[in-house]
XYZ file of C-alpha atoms in Angstrom:
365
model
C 0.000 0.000 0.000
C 1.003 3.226 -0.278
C 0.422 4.556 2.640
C -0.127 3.500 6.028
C -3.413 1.661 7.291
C -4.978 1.832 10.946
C -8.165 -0.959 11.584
C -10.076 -1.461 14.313
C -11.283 -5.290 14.653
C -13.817 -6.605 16.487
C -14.685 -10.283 17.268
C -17.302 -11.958 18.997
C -18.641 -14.698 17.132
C -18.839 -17.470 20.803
C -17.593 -16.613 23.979
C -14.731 -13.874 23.548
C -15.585 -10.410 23.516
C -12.340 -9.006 21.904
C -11.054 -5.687 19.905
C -7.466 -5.158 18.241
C -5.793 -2.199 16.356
C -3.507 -3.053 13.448
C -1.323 -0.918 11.558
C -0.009 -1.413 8.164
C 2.736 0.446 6.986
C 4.073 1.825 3.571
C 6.357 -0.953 3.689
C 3.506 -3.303 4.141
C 4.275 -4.507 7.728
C 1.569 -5.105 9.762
C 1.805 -4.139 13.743
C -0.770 -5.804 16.481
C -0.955 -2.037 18.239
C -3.214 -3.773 20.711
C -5.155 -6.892 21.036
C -7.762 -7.431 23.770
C -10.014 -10.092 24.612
C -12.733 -10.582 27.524
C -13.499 -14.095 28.144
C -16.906 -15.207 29.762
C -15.703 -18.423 30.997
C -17.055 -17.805 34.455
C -20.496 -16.864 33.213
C -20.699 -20.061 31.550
C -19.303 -21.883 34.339
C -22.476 -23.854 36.047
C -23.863 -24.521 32.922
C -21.306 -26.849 31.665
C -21.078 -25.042 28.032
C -21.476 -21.526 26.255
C -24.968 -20.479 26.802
C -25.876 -18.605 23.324
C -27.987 -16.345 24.766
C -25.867 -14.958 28.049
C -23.080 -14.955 25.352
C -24.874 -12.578 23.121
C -26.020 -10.114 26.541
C -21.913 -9.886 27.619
C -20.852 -8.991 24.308
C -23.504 -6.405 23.999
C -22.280 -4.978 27.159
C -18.385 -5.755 26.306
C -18.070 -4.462 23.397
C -17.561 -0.722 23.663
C -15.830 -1.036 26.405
C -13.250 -3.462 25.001
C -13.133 -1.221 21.951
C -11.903 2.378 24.322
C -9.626 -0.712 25.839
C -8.200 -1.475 22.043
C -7.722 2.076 21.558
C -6.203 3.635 24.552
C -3.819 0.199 24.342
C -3.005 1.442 20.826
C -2.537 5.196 21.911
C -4.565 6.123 19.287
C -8.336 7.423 18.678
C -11.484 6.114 16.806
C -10.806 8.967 14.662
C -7.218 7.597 13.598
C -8.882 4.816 12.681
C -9.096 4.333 8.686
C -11.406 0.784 8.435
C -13.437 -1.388 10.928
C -13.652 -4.824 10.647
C -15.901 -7.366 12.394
C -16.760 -10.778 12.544
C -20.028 -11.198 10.473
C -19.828 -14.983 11.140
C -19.950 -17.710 11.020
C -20.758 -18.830 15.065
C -23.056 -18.126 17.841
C -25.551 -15.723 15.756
C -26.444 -13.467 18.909
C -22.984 -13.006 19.312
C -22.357 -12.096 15.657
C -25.263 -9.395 15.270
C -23.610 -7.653 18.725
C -20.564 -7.353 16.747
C -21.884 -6.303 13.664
C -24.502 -3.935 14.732
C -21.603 -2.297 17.105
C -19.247 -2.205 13.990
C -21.575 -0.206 12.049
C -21.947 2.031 14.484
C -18.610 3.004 14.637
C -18.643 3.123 10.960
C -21.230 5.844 10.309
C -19.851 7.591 13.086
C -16.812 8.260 11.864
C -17.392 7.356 8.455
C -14.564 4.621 7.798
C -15.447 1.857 5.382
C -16.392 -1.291 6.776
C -15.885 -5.015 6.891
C -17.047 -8.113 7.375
C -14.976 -10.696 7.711
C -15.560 -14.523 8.105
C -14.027 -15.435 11.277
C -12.700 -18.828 9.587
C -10.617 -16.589 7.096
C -9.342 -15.102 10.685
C -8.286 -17.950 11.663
C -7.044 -19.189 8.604
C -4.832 -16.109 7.462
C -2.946 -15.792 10.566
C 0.272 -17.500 9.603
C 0.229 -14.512 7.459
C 0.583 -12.312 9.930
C 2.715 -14.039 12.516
C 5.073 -15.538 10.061
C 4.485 -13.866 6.751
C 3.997 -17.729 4.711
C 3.658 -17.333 1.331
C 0.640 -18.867 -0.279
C -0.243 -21.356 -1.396
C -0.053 -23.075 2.279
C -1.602 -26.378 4.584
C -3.709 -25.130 6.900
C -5.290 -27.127 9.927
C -8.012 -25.330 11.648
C -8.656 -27.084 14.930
C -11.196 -25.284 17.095
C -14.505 -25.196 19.243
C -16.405 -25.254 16.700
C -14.459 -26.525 13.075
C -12.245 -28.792 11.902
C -11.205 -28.438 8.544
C -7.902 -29.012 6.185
C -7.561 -25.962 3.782
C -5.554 -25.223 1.507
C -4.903 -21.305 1.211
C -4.349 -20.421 -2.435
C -4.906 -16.063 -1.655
C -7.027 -13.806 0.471
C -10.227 -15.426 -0.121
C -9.247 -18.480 -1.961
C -9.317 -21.397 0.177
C -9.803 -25.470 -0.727
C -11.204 -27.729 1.764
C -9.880 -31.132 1.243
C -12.061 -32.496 4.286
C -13.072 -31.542 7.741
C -15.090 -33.107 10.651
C -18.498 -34.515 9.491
C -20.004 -34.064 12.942
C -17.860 -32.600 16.716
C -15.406 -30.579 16.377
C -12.243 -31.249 18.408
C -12.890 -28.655 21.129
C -16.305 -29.367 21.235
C -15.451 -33.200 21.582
C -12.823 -32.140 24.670
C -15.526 -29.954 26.440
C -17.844 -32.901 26.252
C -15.426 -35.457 27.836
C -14.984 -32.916 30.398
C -17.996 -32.833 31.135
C -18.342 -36.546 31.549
C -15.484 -36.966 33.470
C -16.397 -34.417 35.962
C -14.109 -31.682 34.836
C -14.041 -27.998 34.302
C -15.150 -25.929 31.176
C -13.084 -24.739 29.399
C -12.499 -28.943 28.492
C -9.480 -28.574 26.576
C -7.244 -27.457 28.897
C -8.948 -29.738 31.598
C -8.479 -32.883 29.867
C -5.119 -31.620 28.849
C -3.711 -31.216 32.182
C -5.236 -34.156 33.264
C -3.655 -36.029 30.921
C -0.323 -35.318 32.138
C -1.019 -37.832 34.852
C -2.299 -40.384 32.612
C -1.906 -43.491 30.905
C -3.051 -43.434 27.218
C -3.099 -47.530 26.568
C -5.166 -48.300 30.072
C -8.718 -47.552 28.376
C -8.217 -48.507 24.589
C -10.616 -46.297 22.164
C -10.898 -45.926 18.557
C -9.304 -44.183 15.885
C -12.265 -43.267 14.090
C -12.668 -43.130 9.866
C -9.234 -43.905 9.638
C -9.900 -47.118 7.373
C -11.152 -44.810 5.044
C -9.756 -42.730 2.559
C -9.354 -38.867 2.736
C -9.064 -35.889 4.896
C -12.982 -36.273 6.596
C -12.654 -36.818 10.559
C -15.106 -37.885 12.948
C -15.029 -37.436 16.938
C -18.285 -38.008 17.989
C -18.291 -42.131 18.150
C -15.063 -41.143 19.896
C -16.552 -39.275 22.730
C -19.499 -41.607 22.849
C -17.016 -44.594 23.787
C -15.388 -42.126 26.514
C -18.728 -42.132 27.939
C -19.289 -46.135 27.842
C -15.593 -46.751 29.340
C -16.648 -44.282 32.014
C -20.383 -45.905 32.782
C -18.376 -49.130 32.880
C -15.864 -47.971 35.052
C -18.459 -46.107 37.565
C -19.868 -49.311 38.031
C -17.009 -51.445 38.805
C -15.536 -48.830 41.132
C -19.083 -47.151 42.385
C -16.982 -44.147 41.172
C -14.724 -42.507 39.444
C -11.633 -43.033 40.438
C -8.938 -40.059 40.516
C -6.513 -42.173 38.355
C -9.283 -43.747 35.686
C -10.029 -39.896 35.123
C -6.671 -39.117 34.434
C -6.425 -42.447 32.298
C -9.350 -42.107 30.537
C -8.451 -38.442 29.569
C -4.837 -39.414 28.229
C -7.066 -42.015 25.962
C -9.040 -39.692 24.526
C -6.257 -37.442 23.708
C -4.014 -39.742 22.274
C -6.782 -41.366 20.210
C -7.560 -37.574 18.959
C -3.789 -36.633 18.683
C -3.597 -40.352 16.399
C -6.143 -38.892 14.273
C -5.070 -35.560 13.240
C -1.598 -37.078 12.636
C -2.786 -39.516 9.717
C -5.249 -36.999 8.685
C -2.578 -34.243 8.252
C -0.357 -36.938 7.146
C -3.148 -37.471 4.013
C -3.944 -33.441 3.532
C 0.321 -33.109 3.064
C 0.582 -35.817 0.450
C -2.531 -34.051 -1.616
C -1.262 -30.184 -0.701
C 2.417 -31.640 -2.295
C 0.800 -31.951 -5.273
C 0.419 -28.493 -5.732
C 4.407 -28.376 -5.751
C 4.437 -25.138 -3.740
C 7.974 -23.434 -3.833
C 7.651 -23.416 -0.022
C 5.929 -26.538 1.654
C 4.319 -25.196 5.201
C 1.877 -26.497 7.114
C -0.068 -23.948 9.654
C -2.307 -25.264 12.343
C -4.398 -22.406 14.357
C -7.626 -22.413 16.734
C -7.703 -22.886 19.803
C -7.010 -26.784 20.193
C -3.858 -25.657 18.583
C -2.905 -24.874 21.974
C -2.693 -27.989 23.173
C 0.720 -29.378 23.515
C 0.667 -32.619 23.112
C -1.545 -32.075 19.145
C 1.442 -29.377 18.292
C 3.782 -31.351 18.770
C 2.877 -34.484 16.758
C 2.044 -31.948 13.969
C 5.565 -30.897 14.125
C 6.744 -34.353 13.675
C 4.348 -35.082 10.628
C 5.415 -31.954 9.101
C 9.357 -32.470 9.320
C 8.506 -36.138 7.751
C 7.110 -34.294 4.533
C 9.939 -31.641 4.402
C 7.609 -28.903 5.140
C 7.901 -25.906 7.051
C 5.227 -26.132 10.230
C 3.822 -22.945 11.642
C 2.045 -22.706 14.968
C 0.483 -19.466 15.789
C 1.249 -17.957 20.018
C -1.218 -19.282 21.540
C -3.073 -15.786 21.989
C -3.525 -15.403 18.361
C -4.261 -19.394 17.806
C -7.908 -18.573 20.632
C -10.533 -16.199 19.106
C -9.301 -12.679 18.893
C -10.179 -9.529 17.011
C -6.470 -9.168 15.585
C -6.496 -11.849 12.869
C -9.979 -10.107 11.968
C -8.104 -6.710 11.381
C -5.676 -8.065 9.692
C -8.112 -10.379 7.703
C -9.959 -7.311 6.973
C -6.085 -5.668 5.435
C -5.440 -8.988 3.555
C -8.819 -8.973 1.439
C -8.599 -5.094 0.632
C -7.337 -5.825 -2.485
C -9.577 -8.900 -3.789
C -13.280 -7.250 -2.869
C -14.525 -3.990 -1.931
C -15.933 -2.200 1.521
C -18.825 -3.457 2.971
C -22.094 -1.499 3.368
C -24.344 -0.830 6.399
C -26.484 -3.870 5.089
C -23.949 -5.950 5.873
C -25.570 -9.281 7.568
C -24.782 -11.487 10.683
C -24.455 -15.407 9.356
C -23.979 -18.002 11.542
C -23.079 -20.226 8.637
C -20.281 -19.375 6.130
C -18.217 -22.166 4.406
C -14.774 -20.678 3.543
C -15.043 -23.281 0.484
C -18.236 -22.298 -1.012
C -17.474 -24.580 -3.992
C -17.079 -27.594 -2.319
C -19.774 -29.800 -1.250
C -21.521 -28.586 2.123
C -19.556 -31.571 4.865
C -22.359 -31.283 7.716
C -25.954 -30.764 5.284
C -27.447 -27.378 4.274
C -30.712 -25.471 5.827
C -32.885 -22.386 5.622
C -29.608 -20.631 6.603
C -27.290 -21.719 4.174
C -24.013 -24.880 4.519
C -22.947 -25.307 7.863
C -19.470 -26.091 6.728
C-alpha cells in the first residue's frame, strides 16, 4: 500500500468479547498495536457449556468497552482509525449481530469503510501475519467449533480437502470434560489431566481412519469415553482419581492419532500443488494444546515442510487476525455497506460440497 493503514477489529462470534488495532505500513508490515479479549468463561461456568444467549447479553455490554480498551492500548483514537472490521460470522448468531450492529456504528460515526470478515478466514490467514507464509499453504483449523484441512491459495481463496463430518475437536474435549467431571473450558482440563495419565489403560478408537481422505469424525469417539466411564463407575461405584486421568490421556491420544494420519493425508494431496515453499499452519484454539502441536511438528518435518504454529493468543478467538483479515482482502473485494448481515453459517469453500448438510440458513461447513 502506499500509505499506512490503521483498523479497528472486532470479534465476537462465541464466547470472547475481543477488539485489536492493526497498523499497516508503507512498507507493508503489519503491527498488532493492541489486542484485547474478555473471556466469559465464568459466566458459563455452572452450565457446563457456552450459553448462546448470556453470550450474546456480555458482548452487547463488552463491546464498547473493550473497543476504548483497544484504543487507549493502541494510543490512538477512533478517529485515527481508517477501516473497521468485524466478525459477520460464522458462530453463535447473537454473538455475531452484537458485533456487527456495534461495527456499524462506529462506521457511520466516523465514516470509515467497513468489513465483514468470516471469522474462519481469521483464523485461517494468521500465519500470514505471525510468520508472513507465502501462499499457497496447509492449513489445519482445529477449534470449538471446526475442523477443517484448507488449503490457502490467496485472500479469499481457500480449498477444503475435508473436515469433521459431525464434533469438532474442542467441542469433543468440552464434552469429555464434562463426563469426566471436569471444568469448562475442556481442553485445557483434559489436557492437564492427561499429564497424569496413561493413554493404553482404556483402549478407544481411531475413528474413519480405514477410510480414505481428509474427513474426521469425533463423535463415536466421545461416545465410547462415555461407555468406558459408565463401565468404570460401576465397577468402582466411582470414578476413580486415576481412571479420570487415564481415561483423559485415551481420549487425547486417540484424537492426537487422528489428526496425525489426517494431516499426514492433507500433506501428500497439498504436495501436489508443488508449492515453492511446503508449510503447514495449524491455528484455533485446540492448537494450543501441547501434546496435538507437537505431533504436527513431527508429521510436518517427515514431509519436508515448514510447520507454523500461531502464540497461543492469536491461535484462541481474537479480534487481531480479523483486522488483519480485513487488510489482507482489501485488495480482492470492496468495503462493505451498512447492510452488511450477521451469518452463523459461512463455508470458507463455497465450492465444495456442504460436509455437515445445508438449511434455511445456508451450509454449515
Amino acid at each position: 500500500m502506499a500509505h499506512s493503514l490503521t483498523v479497528l477489529g472486532l470479534e465476537s462470534s462465541c464466547d470472547d468479547t475481543a477488539a485489536a488495532v492493526l497498523r499497516r505500513d508503507d512498507t507493508g508490515e503489519t503491527t498488532i498495536l493492541s489486542s484485547v479479549v474478555h473471556g466469559q468463561s465464568s459466566l458459563h461456568a455452572d452450565f457446563g457449556g457456552v450459553v448462546p444467549e448470556i453470550a450474546a447479553r456480555a458482548h452487547a455490554e463488552m463491546l464498547d468497552i473493550c473497543v476504548e480498551e483497544a484504543l487507549t492500548q493502541a494510543n490512538t483514537s477512533l478517529h485515527d482509525v481508517d477501516a473497521i472490521a468485524v466478525t459477520s460470522g460464522p458462530g453463535l448468531i447473537g454473538g455475531v449481530v452484537s458485533g456487527v450492529m456495534c461495527a456499524k456504528g462506529l462506521s457511520a460515526a466516523i465514516g470509515a469503510p467497513l468489513y465483514g470478515v468470516n471469522h474462519l478466514a481469521g483464523h485461517a490467514l494468521t500465519p500470514r501475519m505471525t510468520d508472513d507464509v507465502s501462499y499457497p499453504y496447509l492449513m489445519l483449523l482445529v477449534s470449538g467449533g471446526h475442523c477443517q484441512f484448507l488449503i490457502a491459495h490467496g485472500p479469499d481463496a481457500f480449498q477444503r480437502l475435508g473436515g469433521t463430518i459431525d464434533d469438532a475437536p474442542g467441542e469433543a474435549f468440552d464434552k469429555v470434560a464434562r463426563l469426566v467431571g471436569l471444568p469448562q473450558p475442556g481442553g485445557p482440563s483434559v489436557e492437564h489431566a492427561a499429564l497424569s495419565g496413561d493413554p493404553l489403560n482404556f483402549p478407544l478408537p481411531r475413528p474413519l481412519l480405514d477410510r480414505p481422505g481428509c474427513d474426521l469424525s469425533f463423535s463415536g469417539l466421545k461416545t465410547a469415553v462415555l461407555r468406558t466411564r459408565d463401565r468404570i463407575i460401576e465397577e468402582h461405584d466411582g470414578l476413580p482419581e486415576q481412571a479420570r486421568a487415564d481415561l483423559c490421556a485415551g481420549f487425547q491420544a486417540a484424537v492426537v492419532d487422528v489428526l496425525s494420519e489426517k494431516t499426514r493425508r492433507a500433506l501428500g494431496t497439498y504436495l501436489q500443488n508443488n508449492p515453492s515453499k511446503p508449510t503447514l499452519c495449524v491455528a484455533g484454539g485446540v492448537a494450543a494444546n501441547k501434546a496435538i502441536r507437537s505431533e504436527l511438528e513431527t508429521v510436518s518435518k517427515a514431509f519436508g515442510a515448514q510447520f507454523v504454529a500461531p502464540p497461543i493468543a492469536l491461535c484462541t478467538d481474537n479480534a487481531a487476525m480479523i483486522a488483519f483479515a480485513a487488510i489482507e482482502q482489501m485488495g480482492v473485494h470492496p468495503a462493505d455497506d451498512l447492510t452488511l448481515s450477521a451469518r452463523p453459517r459461512w463455508p470458507l469453500d463455497q465450492t465444495s460440497p456442504a460436509m455437515l448438510g445445508s438449511g434455511k440458513k445456508g451450509a454449515k461447513a
